[in-house]
PDB file of C-alpha atoms in Angstrom:
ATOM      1  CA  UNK A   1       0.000   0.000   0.000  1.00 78.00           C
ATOM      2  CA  UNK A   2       1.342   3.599  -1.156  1.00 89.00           C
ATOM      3  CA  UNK A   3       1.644   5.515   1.993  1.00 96.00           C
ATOM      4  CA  UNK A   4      -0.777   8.473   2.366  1.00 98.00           C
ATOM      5  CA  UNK A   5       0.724  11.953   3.306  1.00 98.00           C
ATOM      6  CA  UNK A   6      -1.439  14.618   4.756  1.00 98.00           C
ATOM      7  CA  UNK A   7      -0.046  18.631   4.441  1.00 98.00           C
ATOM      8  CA  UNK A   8      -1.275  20.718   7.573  1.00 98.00           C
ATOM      9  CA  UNK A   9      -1.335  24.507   6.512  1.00 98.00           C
ATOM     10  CA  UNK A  10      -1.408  28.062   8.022  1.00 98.00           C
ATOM     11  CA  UNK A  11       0.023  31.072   7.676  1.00 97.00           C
ATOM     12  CA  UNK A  12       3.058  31.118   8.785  1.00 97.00           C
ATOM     13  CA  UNK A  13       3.453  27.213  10.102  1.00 98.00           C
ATOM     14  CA  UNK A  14       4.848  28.021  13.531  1.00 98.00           C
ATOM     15  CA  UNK A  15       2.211  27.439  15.184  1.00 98.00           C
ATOM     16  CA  UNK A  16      -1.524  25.964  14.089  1.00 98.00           C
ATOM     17  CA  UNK A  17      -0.374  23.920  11.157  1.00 98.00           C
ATOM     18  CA  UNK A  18       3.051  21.994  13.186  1.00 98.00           C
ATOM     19  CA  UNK A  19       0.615  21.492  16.376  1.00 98.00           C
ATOM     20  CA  UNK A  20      -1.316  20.046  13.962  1.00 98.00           C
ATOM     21  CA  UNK A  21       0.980  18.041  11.929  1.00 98.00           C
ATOM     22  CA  UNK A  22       2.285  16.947  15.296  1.00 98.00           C
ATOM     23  CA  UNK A  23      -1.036  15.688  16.726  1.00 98.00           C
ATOM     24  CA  UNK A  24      -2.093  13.571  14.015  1.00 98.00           C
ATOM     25  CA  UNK A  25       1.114  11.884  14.293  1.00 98.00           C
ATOM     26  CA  UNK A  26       1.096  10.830  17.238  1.00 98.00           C
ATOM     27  CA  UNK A  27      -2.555   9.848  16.737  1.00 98.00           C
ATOM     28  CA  UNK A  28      -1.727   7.930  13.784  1.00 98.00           C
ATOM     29  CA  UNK A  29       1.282   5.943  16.003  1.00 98.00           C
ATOM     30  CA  UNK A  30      -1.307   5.251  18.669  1.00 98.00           C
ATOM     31  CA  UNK A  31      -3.761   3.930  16.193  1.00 97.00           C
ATOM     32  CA  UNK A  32      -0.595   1.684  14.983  1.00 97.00           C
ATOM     33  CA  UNK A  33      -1.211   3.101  11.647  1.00 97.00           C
ATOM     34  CA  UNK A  34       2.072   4.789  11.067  1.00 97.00           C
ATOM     35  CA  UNK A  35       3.535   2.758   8.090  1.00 97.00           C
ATOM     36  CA  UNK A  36       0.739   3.348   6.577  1.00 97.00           C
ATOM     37  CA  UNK A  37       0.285   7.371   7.031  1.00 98.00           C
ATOM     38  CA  UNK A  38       2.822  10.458   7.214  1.00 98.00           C
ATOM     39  CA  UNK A  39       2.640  13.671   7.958  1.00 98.00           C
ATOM     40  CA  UNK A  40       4.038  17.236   7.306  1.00 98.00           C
ATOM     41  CA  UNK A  41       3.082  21.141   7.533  1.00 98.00           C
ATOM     42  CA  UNK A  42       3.652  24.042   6.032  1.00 98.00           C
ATOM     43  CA  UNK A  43       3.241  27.970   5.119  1.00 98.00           C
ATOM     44  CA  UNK A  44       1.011  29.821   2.955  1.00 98.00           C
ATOM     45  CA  UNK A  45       3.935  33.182   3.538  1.00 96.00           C
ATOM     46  CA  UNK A  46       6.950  32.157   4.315  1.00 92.00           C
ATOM     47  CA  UNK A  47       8.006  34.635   6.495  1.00 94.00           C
ATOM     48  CA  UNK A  48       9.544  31.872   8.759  1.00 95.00           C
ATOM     49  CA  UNK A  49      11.107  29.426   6.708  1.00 95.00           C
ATOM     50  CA  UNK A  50      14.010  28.162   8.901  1.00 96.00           C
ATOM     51  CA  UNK A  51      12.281  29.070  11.638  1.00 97.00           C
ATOM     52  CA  UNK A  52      11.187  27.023  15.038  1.00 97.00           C
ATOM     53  CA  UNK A  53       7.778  26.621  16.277  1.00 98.00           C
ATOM     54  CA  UNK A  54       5.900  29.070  18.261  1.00 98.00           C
ATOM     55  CA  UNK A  55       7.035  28.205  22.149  1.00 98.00           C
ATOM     56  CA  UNK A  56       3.590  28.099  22.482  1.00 98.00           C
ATOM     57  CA  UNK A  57       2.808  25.147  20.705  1.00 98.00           C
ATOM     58  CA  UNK A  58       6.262  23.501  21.433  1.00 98.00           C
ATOM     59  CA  UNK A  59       5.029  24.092  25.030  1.00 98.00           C
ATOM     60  CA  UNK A  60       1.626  22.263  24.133  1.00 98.00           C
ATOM     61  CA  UNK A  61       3.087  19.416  22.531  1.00 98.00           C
ATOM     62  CA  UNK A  62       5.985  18.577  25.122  1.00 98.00           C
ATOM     63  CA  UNK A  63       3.395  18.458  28.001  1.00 98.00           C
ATOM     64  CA  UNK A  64       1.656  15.866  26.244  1.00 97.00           C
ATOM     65  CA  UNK A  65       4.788  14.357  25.738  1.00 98.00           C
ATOM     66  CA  UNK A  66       4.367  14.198  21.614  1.00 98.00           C
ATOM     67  CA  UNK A  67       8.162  14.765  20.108  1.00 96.00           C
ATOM     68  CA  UNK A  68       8.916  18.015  18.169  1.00 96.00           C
ATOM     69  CA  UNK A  69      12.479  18.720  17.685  1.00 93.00           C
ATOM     70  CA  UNK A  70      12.331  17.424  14.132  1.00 95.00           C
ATOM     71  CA  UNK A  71      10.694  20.642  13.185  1.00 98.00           C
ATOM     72  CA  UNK A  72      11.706  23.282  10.849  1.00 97.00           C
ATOM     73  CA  UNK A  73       9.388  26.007   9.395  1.00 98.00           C
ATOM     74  CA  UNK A  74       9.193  25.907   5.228  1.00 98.00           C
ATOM     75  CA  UNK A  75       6.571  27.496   2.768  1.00 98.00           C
ATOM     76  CA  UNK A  76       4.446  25.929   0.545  1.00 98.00           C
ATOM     77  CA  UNK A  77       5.801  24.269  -2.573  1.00 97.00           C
ATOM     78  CA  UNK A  78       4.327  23.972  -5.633  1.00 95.00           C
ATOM     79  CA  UNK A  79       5.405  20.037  -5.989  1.00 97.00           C
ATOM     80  CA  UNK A  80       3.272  19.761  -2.569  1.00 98.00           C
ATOM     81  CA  UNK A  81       0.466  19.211  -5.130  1.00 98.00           C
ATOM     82  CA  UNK A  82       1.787  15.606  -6.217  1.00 97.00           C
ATOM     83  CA  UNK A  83       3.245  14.468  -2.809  1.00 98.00           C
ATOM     84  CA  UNK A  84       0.552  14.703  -0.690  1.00 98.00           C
ATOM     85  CA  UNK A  85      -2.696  13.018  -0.739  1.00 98.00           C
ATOM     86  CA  UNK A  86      -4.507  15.772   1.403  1.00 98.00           C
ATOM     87  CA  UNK A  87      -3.778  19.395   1.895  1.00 98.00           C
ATOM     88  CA  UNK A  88      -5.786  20.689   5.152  1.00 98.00           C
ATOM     89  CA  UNK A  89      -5.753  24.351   5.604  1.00 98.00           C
ATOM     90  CA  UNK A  90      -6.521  26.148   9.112  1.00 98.00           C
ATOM     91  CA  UNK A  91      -8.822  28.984   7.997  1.00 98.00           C
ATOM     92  CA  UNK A  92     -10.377  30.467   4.807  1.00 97.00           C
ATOM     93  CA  UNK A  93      -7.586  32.888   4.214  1.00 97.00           C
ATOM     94  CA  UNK A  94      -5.039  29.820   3.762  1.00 98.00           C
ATOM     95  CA  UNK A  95      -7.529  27.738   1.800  1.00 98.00           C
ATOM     96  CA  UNK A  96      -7.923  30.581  -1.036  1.00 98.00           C
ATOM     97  CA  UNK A  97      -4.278  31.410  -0.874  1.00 98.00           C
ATOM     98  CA  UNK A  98      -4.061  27.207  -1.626  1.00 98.00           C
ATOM     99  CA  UNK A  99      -6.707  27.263  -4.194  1.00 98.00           C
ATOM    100  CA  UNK A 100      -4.804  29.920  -6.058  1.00 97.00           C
ATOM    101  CA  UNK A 101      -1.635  27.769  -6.087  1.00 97.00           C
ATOM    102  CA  UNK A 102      -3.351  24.791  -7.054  1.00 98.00           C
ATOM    103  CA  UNK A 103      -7.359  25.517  -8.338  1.00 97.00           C
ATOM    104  CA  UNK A 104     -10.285  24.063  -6.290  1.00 97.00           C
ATOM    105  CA  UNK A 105     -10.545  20.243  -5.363  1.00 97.00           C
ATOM    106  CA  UNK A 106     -12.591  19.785  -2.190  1.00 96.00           C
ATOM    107  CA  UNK A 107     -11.637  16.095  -2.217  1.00 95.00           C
ATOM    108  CA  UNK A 108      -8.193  16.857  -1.636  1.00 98.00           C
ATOM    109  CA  UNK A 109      -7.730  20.219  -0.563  1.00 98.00           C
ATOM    110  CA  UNK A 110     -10.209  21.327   2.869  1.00 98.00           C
ATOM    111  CA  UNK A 111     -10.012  23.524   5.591  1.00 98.00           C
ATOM    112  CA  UNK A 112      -9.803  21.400   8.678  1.00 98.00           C
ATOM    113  CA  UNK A 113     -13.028  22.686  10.310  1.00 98.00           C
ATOM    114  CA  UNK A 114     -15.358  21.160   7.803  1.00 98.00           C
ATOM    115  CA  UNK A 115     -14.625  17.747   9.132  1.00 98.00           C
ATOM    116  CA  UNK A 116     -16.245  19.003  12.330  1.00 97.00           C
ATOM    117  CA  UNK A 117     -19.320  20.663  11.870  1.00 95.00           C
ATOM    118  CA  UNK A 118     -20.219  20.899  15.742  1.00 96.00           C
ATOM    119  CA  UNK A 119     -17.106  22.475  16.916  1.00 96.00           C
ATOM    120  CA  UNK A 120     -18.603  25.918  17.213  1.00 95.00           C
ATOM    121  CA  UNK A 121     -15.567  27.440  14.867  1.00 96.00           C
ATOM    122  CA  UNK A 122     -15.463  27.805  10.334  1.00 96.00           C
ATOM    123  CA  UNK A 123     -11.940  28.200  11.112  1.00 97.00           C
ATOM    124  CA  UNK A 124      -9.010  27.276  13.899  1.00 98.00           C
ATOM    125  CA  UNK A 125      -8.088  30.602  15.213  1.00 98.00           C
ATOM    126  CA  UNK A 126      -4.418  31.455  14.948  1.00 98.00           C
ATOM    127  CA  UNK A 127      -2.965  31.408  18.486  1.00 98.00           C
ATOM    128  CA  UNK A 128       0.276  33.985  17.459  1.00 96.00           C
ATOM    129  CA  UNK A 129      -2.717  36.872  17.544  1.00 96.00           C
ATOM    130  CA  UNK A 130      -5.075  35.017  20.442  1.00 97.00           C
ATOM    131  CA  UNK A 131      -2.542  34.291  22.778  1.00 97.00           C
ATOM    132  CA  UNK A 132      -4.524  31.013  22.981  1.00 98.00           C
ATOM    133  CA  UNK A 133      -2.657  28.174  22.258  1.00 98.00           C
ATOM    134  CA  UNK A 134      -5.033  25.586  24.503  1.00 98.00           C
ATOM    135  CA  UNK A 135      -8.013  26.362  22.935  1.00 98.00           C
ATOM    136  CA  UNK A 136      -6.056  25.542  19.395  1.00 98.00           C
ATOM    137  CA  UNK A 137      -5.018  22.391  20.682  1.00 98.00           C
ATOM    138  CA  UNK A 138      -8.557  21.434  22.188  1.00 98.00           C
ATOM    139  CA  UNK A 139     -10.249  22.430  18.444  1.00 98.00           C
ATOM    140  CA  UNK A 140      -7.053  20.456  16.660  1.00 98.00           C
ATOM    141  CA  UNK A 141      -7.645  17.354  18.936  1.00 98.00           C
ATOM    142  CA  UNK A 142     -10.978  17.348  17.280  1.00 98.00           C
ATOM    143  CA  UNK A 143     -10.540  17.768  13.943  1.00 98.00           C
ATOM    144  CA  UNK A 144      -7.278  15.490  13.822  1.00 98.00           C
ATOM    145  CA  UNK A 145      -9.785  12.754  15.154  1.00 98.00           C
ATOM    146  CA  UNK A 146     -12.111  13.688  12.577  1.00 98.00           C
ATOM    147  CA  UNK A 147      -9.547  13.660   9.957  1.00 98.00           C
ATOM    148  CA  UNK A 148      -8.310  10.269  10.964  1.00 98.00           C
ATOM    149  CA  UNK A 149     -11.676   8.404  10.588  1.00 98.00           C
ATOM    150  CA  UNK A 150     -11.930   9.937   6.966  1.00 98.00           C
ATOM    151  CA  UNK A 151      -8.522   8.658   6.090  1.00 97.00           C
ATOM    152  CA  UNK A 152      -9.920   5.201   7.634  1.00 97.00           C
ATOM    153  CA  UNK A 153     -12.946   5.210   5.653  1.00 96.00           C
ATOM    154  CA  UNK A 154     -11.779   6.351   2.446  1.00 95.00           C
ATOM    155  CA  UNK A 155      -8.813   4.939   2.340  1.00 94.00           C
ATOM    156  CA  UNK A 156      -9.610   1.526   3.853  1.00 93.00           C
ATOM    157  CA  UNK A 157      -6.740   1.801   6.670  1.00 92.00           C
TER     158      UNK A 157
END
C-alpha cells in the first residue's frame, strides 16, 4: 500500500499547522497506523522558513509528551500538489491562498473545520494573535480525530 501523506497549513506554520501536523502523528502511532500514514506542515507566507515553532505550541506538545524537535518552518511548494494526498488548511484565508496555487478540489484540498461541523468554529483561530494556544489544541484534537476516521474510511486503513 502507497503511503498516504497529509499537508497541515497556516500562515506562517509556527504554530496551528506543526501542532497540527504533530497531533495527528502521534494519533496515527497510537492507532498503529504509522507505516501506513505520514505527515508534514507548512506555510502559505513564508516569512519563517528556517524558523522554530511558536514556544507556544512547542510548550503544548511537550506536556503531552508528543516529540517536536524534528521541526523546521518551510513554505508551501508547488510540488506539494503531487506528494501529498490531502492538503488541510486552518482557515479560509489559507484555503484561497491554496486554491490559487493549485485551483479548487474539495476532495483533496479542505479547511480542517469542515470535518467538524459541531465544533462551534469555520476556522481554527491562529494562536500567534489570540494568545490562545489551549483552545487551538482542544479544536485540533478534534478535527485530527475527525480527519483520521476519513482517512480510515476512504482509504480503507
Amino acid at each position: 500500500m502507497k503511503k498516504i501523506n497529509i499537508l497541515f497549513v497556516c500562515l506562517g506554520n509556527i504554530c496551528r499547522s506543526p501542532m497540527a501536523e504533530y497531533l495527528m502523528r502521534d494519533k496515527i502511532q497510537k492507532a498503529g497506523l504509522a507505516d501506513f500514514i505520514a505527515t508534514d506542515s507548512a506555510g502559505t507566507s513564508g516569512e519563517n522558513d528556517g524558523d522554530d515553532m511558536h514556544c507556544g505550541t512547542a510548550d503544548i506538545l511537550d506536556r503531552l509528551k508528543i516529540k517536536s524537535n524534528d521541526f523546521t518552518s518551510r513554505k508551501v511548494r508547488a510540488n506539494d500538489w503531487q506528494k501529498f494526498d490531502y492538503i488541510v488548511a486552518m482557515d479560509n484565508h489559507n484555503l484561497r491562498d491554496l486554491e490559487r496555487l493549485f485551483g479548487k478540489h474539495p476532495e483533496k484540498l479542505f479547511q480542517i473545520t469542515t470535518l467538524c461541523p459541531d465544533l462551534g468554529y469555520d476556522h481554527i483561530p491562529d494562536p500567534w494573535y489570540t494568545g490562545k494556544f489551549e483552545q487551538t489544541y482542544r479544536l485540533l484534537d478534534q478535527c485530527c480525530d475527525a480527519l483520521l476516521e476519513k482517512i480510515r474510511r476512504e482509504k480503507r486503513v
